[in-house]
């Protein structure tokens, strides 16, 4: 098969980690007889430097015309980078939110798995990490606080800022369906996370999720308040299969979930629309502190590329091959700095990519 991939390397460690994912994809192409064509596009800080804006129509149109988008990370150091002197809607993050919205990527899938080889890097007590865990956070990505009306104004002489959290039933229904569909392919359990003891948007969320659940009698549904969910994630992560939640809660809980896998450098993500089209990116940020040093962990990006093969291209055995190759590299003791432990072999970002490609 021949596939056209739009590539947004982005800022910080983005170019380094995406280069490794492309290396692994090329090896997959060679081995399985596919051709992956890449078109590199600008978004985020690098687009501001060249175009004056974080996201251009050209980037959006070229992404739309592609079979899938592979992305690294965007943004810089928020205290020192000149990008953060710009108004909020001209900063790198506005590009990321803009592309999510423009491509209709409402479903963000973030799988969190504790690789057995990394159980030592898990900050939880051994009695908890021993059980392992394998969950998927289904985060709503184009609604809620991120896209609600916001403004800052002076009210009776007092500076006042407003953000609004709005969801309609259709937005809730489509993400709930995605969560149940994915649960059907997994262990058939959905935990819907909300703050229904306080928020109206959460009460509607709960009602709509319950309606959707009726179409999936095989899936067990539970509701959990977001504060309790944050606690349960570190107390007993093995209890979760699919966790579905709104945008902001999903942002926060997925960082927490990534940390218990050992490193945010291990967490892949897929952002999908109603079809099989998706944008694939690691869940972590641009890590400006280690950018350009060939130190970053490329595994989350390589895992994201595996998700692209599986979800957008329906290349199941190719996706398995990538995941197995990552396991083999970890089994062989190769570790980037973030997941390094005694007795293992410290490798650079590009060496980790080489090793994984070799194991394909
Ligand atoms: C993420 C990131 C983004 C988000 C930022 C960079 C805007 O934290 O993908 O989780 O909050 O969605
Ligand atoms: Mg985040």
Short mmCIF file of C-alpha atoms and ligand atoms in Angstrom, two decimals:
data_model
loop_
_atom_site.label_atom_id
_atom_site.label_comp_id
_atom_site.label_asym_id
_atom_site.label_seq_id
_atom_site.Cartn_x
_atom_site.Cartn_y
_atom_site.Cartn_z
CA UNK A 1 0.00 0.00 0.00
CA UNK A 2 1.03 3.60 -0.49
CA UNK A 3 0.13 6.17 2.17
CA UNK A 4 0.64 9.92 2.34
CA UNK A 5 1.58 11.13 5.81
CA UNK A 6 1.58 14.79 6.78
CA UNK A 7 4.46 15.31 9.21
CA UNK A 8 4.54 18.12 11.75
CA UNK A 9 7.83 17.84 13.58
CA UNK A 10 7.19 21.01 15.57
CA UNK A 11 9.36 22.49 18.28
CA UNK A 12 11.75 21.41 21.04
CA UNK A 13 12.37 17.67 20.95
CA UNK A 14 9.70 17.29 18.23
CA UNK A 15 12.11 17.03 15.26
CA UNK A 16 14.29 14.46 17.07
CA UNK A 17 11.50 12.11 18.14
CA UNK A 18 9.58 12.31 14.86
CA UNK A 19 12.73 11.51 12.87
CA UNK A 20 13.00 8.25 14.84
CA UNK A 21 9.35 7.37 14.22
CA UNK A 22 9.89 7.94 10.47
CA UNK A 23 12.96 5.70 10.62
CA UNK A 24 10.84 2.92 12.13
CA UNK A 25 8.00 3.49 9.64
CA UNK A 26 10.45 3.25 6.74
CA UNK A 27 11.68 -0.06 8.08
CA UNK A 28 8.07 -1.27 8.32
CA UNK A 29 7.53 -0.18 4.71
CA UNK A 30 10.62 -2.07 3.58
CA UNK A 31 9.65 -5.22 5.43
CA UNK A 32 5.96 -5.30 4.56
CA UNK A 33 6.07 -3.78 1.09
CA UNK A 34 4.45 -0.39 1.74
CA UNK A 35 5.47 3.07 0.65
CA UNK A 36 5.09 5.95 3.08
CA UNK A 37 5.35 9.41 1.51
CA UNK A 38 5.99 12.27 3.91
CA UNK A 39 5.13 15.91 3.54
CA UNK A 40 6.66 18.09 6.22
CA UNK A 41 4.53 20.96 7.46
CA UNK A 42 5.00 23.75 9.96
CA UNK A 43 2.89 24.26 13.07
CA UNK A 44 3.52 25.82 16.46
CA UNK A 45 6.53 27.97 17.29
CA UNK A 46 8.43 27.09 14.10
CA UNK A 47 5.43 28.31 12.10
CA UNK A 48 5.38 31.57 14.08
CA UNK A 49 9.05 32.11 13.19
CA UNK A 50 8.42 31.57 9.46
CA UNK A 51 4.81 32.66 8.92
CA UNK A 52 4.06 34.89 11.92
CA UNK A 53 1.18 32.60 12.95
CA UNK A 54 1.21 29.17 14.65
CA UNK A 55 -1.06 27.52 12.09
CA UNK A 56 -1.67 28.35 8.43
CA UNK A 57 -4.50 27.42 6.05
CA UNK A 58 -1.86 25.63 3.99
CA UNK A 59 -0.96 23.30 6.86
CA UNK A 60 -4.65 22.58 7.54
CA UNK A 61 -5.41 21.86 3.86
CA UNK A 62 -2.38 19.62 3.43
CA UNK A 63 -3.26 17.68 6.59
CA UNK A 64 -6.82 17.24 5.31
CA UNK A 65 -5.51 15.93 2.00
CA UNK A 66 -3.25 13.36 3.71
CA UNK A 67 -4.07 9.85 4.93
CA UNK A 68 -2.90 10.67 8.48
CA UNK A 69 -0.85 13.20 10.39
CA UNK A 70 2.25 12.36 12.44
CA UNK A 71 3.22 15.04 14.92
CA UNK A 72 6.01 15.68 17.42
CA UNK A 73 5.39 18.45 19.89
CA UNK A 74 4.96 22.20 19.89
CA UNK A 75 5.78 25.08 22.19
CA UNK A 76 8.77 26.39 24.10
CA UNK A 77 9.81 27.58 27.51
CA UNK A 78 6.87 29.73 28.62
CA UNK A 79 9.04 32.03 30.74
CA UNK A 80 11.88 32.71 28.30
CA UNK A 81 10.64 32.09 24.75
CA UNK A 82 9.58 35.19 22.74
CA UNK A 83 6.57 33.18 21.49
CA UNK A 84 4.97 33.74 24.91
CA UNK A 85 5.16 37.51 24.56
CA UNK A 86 2.54 37.21 21.80
CA UNK A 87 -1.21 37.43 22.46
CA UNK A 88 -2.66 34.04 23.55
CA UNK A 89 -4.28 33.32 20.18
CA UNK A 90 -0.93 33.72 18.37
CA UNK A 91 1.09 31.35 20.58
CA UNK A 92 2.20 27.82 19.63
CA UNK A 93 -0.57 26.10 21.64
CA UNK A 94 -3.22 28.02 19.69
CA UNK A 95 -1.93 26.19 16.60
CA UNK A 96 -2.44 22.82 18.26
CA UNK A 97 -5.96 23.65 19.44
CA UNK A 98 -6.68 25.13 15.99
CA UNK A 99 -5.64 22.02 14.12
CA UNK A 100 -7.61 19.74 16.48
CA UNK A 101 -10.69 21.81 15.80
CA UNK A 102 -10.11 22.28 12.05
CA UNK A 103 -9.68 18.54 11.52
CA UNK A 104 -12.61 17.67 13.82
CA UNK A 105 -10.39 15.51 16.05
CA UNK A 106 -12.81 15.14 18.95
CA UNK A 107 -11.57 11.81 20.29
CA UNK A 108 -8.16 11.62 21.92
CA UNK A 109 -7.05 8.08 22.75
CA UNK A 110 -4.24 7.81 25.26
CA UNK A 111 -3.28 4.24 26.12
CA UNK A 112 -1.35 3.85 29.39
CA UNK A 113 0.40 0.56 29.80
CA UNK A 114 3.02 -0.42 32.32
CA UNK A 115 5.68 -2.24 30.31
CA UNK A 116 6.89 -5.08 32.50
CA UNK A 117 10.50 -4.12 31.76
CA UNK A 118 9.86 -0.67 33.24
CA UNK A 119 8.05 -1.63 36.42
CA UNK A 120 11.14 -0.37 38.27
CA UNK A 121 10.61 3.12 36.80
CA UNK A 122 7.00 3.20 38.08
CA UNK A 123 6.91 5.51 41.11
CA UNK A 124 4.18 3.46 42.80
CA UNK A 125 4.83 0.92 45.56
CA UNK A 126 5.86 -2.50 44.33
CA UNK A 127 2.68 -4.09 45.72
CA UNK A 128 0.67 -1.85 43.34
CA UNK A 129 2.94 -1.90 40.29
CA UNK A 130 3.30 -5.69 40.52
CA UNK A 131 -0.27 -6.08 39.26
CA UNK A 132 0.57 -4.05 36.15
CA UNK A 133 -2.07 -2.00 34.34
CA UNK A 134 -3.35 -1.44 30.84
CA UNK A 135 -5.87 1.35 30.41
CA UNK A 136 -6.94 3.78 27.75
CA UNK A 137 -7.99 7.34 28.45
CA UNK A 138 -10.58 8.55 25.95
CA UNK A 139 -10.35 12.32 26.25
CA UNK A 140 -12.86 14.64 24.56
CA UNK A 141 -10.68 17.03 22.56
CA UNK A 142 -12.67 19.77 20.84
CA UNK A 143 -15.04 21.04 23.53
CA UNK A 144 -15.22 22.14 27.14
CA UNK A 145 -13.04 24.78 28.75
CA UNK A 146 -10.51 24.67 25.92
CA UNK A 147 -12.98 26.00 23.38
CA UNK A 148 -15.55 27.84 25.49
CA UNK A 149 -15.91 31.61 25.48
CA UNK A 150 -13.09 33.29 27.39
CA UNK A 151 -12.17 36.87 28.18
CA UNK A 152 -10.49 39.08 30.71
CA UNK A 153 -12.04 42.37 31.67
CA UNK A 154 -12.13 44.92 34.40
CA UNK A 155 -15.32 44.62 36.41
CA UNK A 156 -15.98 47.40 38.92
CA UNK A 157 -12.27 48.17 38.97
CA UNK A 158 -11.27 44.53 39.53
CA UNK A 159 -9.54 42.47 36.86
CA UNK A 160 -11.70 39.45 36.15
CA UNK A 161 -11.06 36.47 33.89
CA UNK A 162 -13.74 34.12 32.60
CA UNK A 163 -13.51 30.69 30.97
CA UNK A 164 -16.62 28.71 30.15
CA UNK A 165 -17.20 24.97 30.20
CA UNK A 166 -19.85 24.08 27.67
CA UNK A 167 -20.90 20.70 26.24
CA UNK A 168 -23.92 19.77 24.22
CA UNK A 169 -25.45 16.30 24.21
CA UNK A 170 -24.19 15.52 20.69
CA UNK A 171 -20.59 16.19 21.65
CA UNK A 172 -20.97 13.94 24.68
CA UNK A 173 -22.74 11.19 22.74
CA UNK A 174 -20.08 10.86 20.03
CA UNK A 175 -17.18 10.59 22.48
CA UNK A 176 -19.14 8.17 24.68
CA UNK A 177 -19.77 5.97 21.63
CA UNK A 178 -16.07 5.94 20.80
CA UNK A 179 -15.31 4.89 24.39
CA UNK A 180 -17.80 2.01 24.31
CA UNK A 181 -16.62 0.91 20.86
CA UNK A 182 -13.03 0.74 22.10
CA UNK A 183 -14.12 -1.02 25.31
CA UNK A 184 -15.76 -3.72 23.17
CA UNK A 185 -12.30 -4.47 21.72
CA UNK A 186 -10.75 -4.54 25.19
CA UNK A 187 -11.90 -5.72 28.63
CA UNK A 188 -15.43 -4.28 28.26
CA UNK A 189 -15.38 -1.78 31.09
CA UNK A 190 -15.96 1.98 30.86
CA UNK A 191 -15.30 4.41 33.70
CA UNK A 192 -16.90 7.76 32.95
CA UNK A 193 -15.18 10.53 34.85
CA UNK A 194 -17.01 13.73 35.77
CA UNK A 195 -17.73 16.22 38.54
CA UNK A 196 -21.47 15.64 38.64
CA UNK A 197 -21.67 16.61 42.31
CA UNK A 198 -20.91 20.21 41.27
CA UNK A 199 -21.09 20.89 37.52
CA UNK A 200 -24.12 21.03 35.23
CA UNK A 201 -21.98 19.99 32.26
CA UNK A 202 -21.06 16.84 34.22
CA UNK A 203 -24.67 16.05 35.05
CA UNK A 204 -25.56 16.17 31.36
CA UNK A 205 -22.43 14.14 30.61
CA UNK A 206 -23.55 11.39 33.00
CA UNK A 207 -27.09 11.29 31.59
CA UNK A 208 -25.93 11.00 27.98
CA UNK A 209 -23.26 8.39 28.79
CA UNK A 210 -25.98 6.30 30.47
CA UNK A 211 -28.15 6.53 27.36
CA UNK A 212 -25.28 5.42 25.13
CA UNK A 213 -24.48 2.53 27.51
CA UNK A 214 -27.89 0.99 26.75
CA UNK A 215 -26.60 0.13 23.26
CA UNK A 216 -23.66 -1.76 24.76
CA UNK A 217 -25.15 -4.29 27.20
CA UNK A 218 -21.89 -6.26 27.34
CA UNK A 219 -19.90 -3.29 28.64
CA UNK A 220 -19.88 -2.54 32.37
CA UNK A 221 -20.25 1.19 33.04
CA UNK A 222 -19.25 3.00 36.21
CA UNK A 223 -19.22 6.70 37.02
CA UNK A 224 -16.40 8.20 39.02
CA UNK A 225 -15.82 11.73 40.24
CA UNK A 226 -12.67 13.31 38.86
CA UNK A 227 -11.03 13.93 42.24
CA UNK A 228 -11.60 10.33 43.25
CA UNK A 229 -10.30 9.19 39.84
CA UNK A 230 -7.04 11.05 40.44
CA UNK A 231 -6.72 9.19 43.72
CA UNK A 232 -7.68 5.78 42.31
CA UNK A 233 -5.12 6.13 39.52
CA UNK A 234 -2.28 5.95 42.02
CA UNK A 235 -4.02 3.61 44.48
CA UNK A 236 -5.19 0.88 42.11
CA UNK A 237 -4.60 1.64 38.40
CA UNK A 238 -5.28 -2.00 37.46
CA UNK A 239 -9.02 -1.41 38.01
CA UNK A 240 -9.31 0.74 34.87
CA UNK A 241 -9.93 -0.36 31.29
CA UNK A 242 -11.37 2.59 29.33
CA UNK A 243 -11.72 5.93 31.08
CA UNK A 244 -13.83 8.49 29.21
CA UNK A 245 -13.82 12.13 30.21
CA UNK A 246 -14.09 15.74 29.12
CA UNK A 247 -11.21 17.75 27.72
CA UNK A 248 -9.64 19.38 30.79
CA UNK A 249 -10.08 16.41 33.14
CA UNK A 250 -8.54 14.21 30.43
CA UNK A 251 -5.58 16.54 30.04
CA UNK A 252 -4.79 16.36 33.74
CA UNK A 253 -5.53 12.68 34.34
CA UNK A 254 -3.52 11.58 31.30
CA UNK A 255 -0.38 13.29 32.63
CA UNK A 256 -0.92 11.54 35.95
CA UNK A 257 -1.48 8.21 34.20
CA UNK A 258 1.64 8.69 32.09
CA UNK A 259 3.80 9.19 35.15
CA UNK A 260 2.84 5.83 36.63
CA UNK A 261 3.97 4.15 33.39
CA UNK A 262 7.46 5.36 34.35
CA UNK A 263 7.80 8.34 32.04
CA UNK A 264 5.67 10.64 29.93
CA UNK A 265 8.10 9.62 27.17
CA UNK A 266 6.21 6.32 26.94
CA UNK A 267 2.71 7.69 26.35
CA UNK A 268 1.35 7.63 22.80
CA UNK A 269 -1.81 9.28 21.58
CA UNK A 270 -4.20 9.28 18.67
CA UNK A 271 -6.67 12.07 17.95
CA UNK A 272 -9.44 10.93 15.66
CA UNK A 273 -12.48 12.31 13.89
CA UNK A 274 -15.61 10.31 13.00
CA UNK A 275 -13.73 8.41 10.28
CA UNK A 276 -10.45 6.55 10.54
CA UNK A 277 -8.49 9.76 9.95
CA UNK A 278 -6.24 10.75 12.81
CA UNK A 279 -3.40 12.86 14.11
CA UNK A 280 -0.81 10.88 16.04
CA UNK A 281 1.46 12.46 18.60
CA UNK A 282 3.16 11.64 21.88
CA UNK A 283 1.26 12.91 24.91
CA UNK A 284 4.30 14.71 26.26
CA UNK A 285 5.40 18.23 25.55
CA UNK A 286 8.32 19.75 23.63
CA UNK A 287 10.76 19.48 26.59
CA UNK A 288 12.78 22.59 25.62
CA UNK A 289 15.28 21.85 28.40
CA UNK A 290 16.62 18.79 26.56
CA UNK A 291 15.87 19.84 22.96
CA UNK A 292 18.64 19.36 20.42
CA UNK A 293 20.66 17.09 22.74
CA UNK A 294 19.63 13.72 21.26
CA UNK A 295 18.45 12.67 24.73
CA UNK A 296 14.69 12.48 24.39
CA UNK A 297 12.76 9.23 24.55
CA UNK A 298 11.28 8.56 21.08
CA UNK A 299 9.17 5.58 22.21
CA UNK A 300 5.91 7.52 22.73
CA UNK A 301 6.18 8.86 19.17
CA UNK A 302 7.03 5.43 17.77
CA UNK A 303 4.06 3.96 19.67
CA UNK A 304 1.93 6.76 18.18
CA UNK A 305 3.11 5.72 14.71
CA UNK A 306 2.01 2.16 15.57
CA UNK A 307 -1.42 3.54 16.45
CA UNK A 308 -1.49 5.26 13.05
CA UNK A 309 -0.76 1.95 11.33
CA UNK A 310 -3.50 0.23 13.33
CA UNK A 311 -6.28 2.82 13.35
CA UNK A 312 -5.86 4.84 10.15
CA UNK A 313 -4.20 2.32 7.82
CA UNK A 314 -5.69 -0.92 9.21
CA UNK A 315 -2.20 -2.44 9.15
CA UNK A 316 -2.58 -4.71 12.17
CA UNK A 317 0.45 -6.93 11.77
CA UNK A 318 2.65 -3.96 10.99
CA UNK A 319 1.45 -2.22 14.18
CA UNK A 320 2.14 -5.42 16.14
CA UNK A 321 5.63 -5.53 14.63
CA UNK A 322 6.39 -2.01 15.90
CA UNK A 323 5.09 -2.75 19.39
CA UNK A 324 7.02 -6.02 19.51
CA UNK A 325 10.19 -4.25 18.36
CA UNK A 326 9.84 -1.75 21.22
CA UNK A 327 9.44 -4.64 23.65
CA UNK A 328 12.53 -6.31 22.20
CA UNK A 329 14.60 -3.14 22.55
CA UNK A 330 13.49 -2.83 26.18
CA UNK A 331 14.11 -6.54 26.80
CA UNK A 332 17.62 -6.07 25.42
CA UNK A 333 18.16 -3.45 28.13
CA UNK A 334 18.24 -0.28 26.00
CA UNK A 335 17.03 2.79 27.89
CA UNK A 336 16.94 6.53 27.29
CA UNK A 337 17.75 8.71 30.31
CA UNK A 338 14.17 9.13 31.51
CA UNK A 339 13.67 5.37 31.98
CA UNK A 340 17.26 4.45 32.84
CA UNK A 341 17.94 2.12 35.75
CA UNK A 342 20.90 0.16 37.12
CA UNK A 343 22.41 -2.44 34.84
CA UNK A 344 20.70 -1.13 31.69
CA UNK A 345 22.37 0.39 28.63
CA UNK A 346 21.91 4.14 28.26
CA UNK A 347 21.19 5.12 24.65
CA UNK A 348 20.47 8.37 22.84
CA UNK A 349 17.22 9.22 21.08
CA UNK A 350 18.61 8.21 17.66
CA UNK A 351 20.20 5.03 19.01
CA UNK A 352 16.87 3.99 20.50
CA UNK A 353 15.29 4.56 17.07
CA UNK A 354 18.05 2.48 15.43
CA UNK A 355 17.55 -0.38 17.89
CA UNK A 356 13.79 -0.45 17.46
CA UNK A 357 14.14 -0.32 13.65
CA UNK A 358 16.61 -3.22 13.82
CA UNK A 359 14.08 -5.32 15.73
CA UNK A 360 11.32 -4.82 13.11
C1 LIG B 1 -1.76 17.85 25.65
C2 LIG B 1 -1.10 19.17 25.91
C3 LIG B 1 -1.93 20.28 25.28
C4 LIG B 1 -3.32 20.23 25.88
C5 LIG B 1 -1.32 21.70 25.41
C6 LIG B 1 0.07 21.75 24.81
C7 LIG B 1 -2.20 22.76 24.84
O1 LIG B 1 -0.95 19.37 27.27
O2 LIG B 1 -1.90 17.47 24.46
O3 LIG B 1 -2.14 17.18 26.61
O4 LIG B 1 -3.54 20.78 26.96
O5 LIG B 1 -4.18 19.61 25.27
MG1 LIG B 2 -1.53 17.73 28.48
#
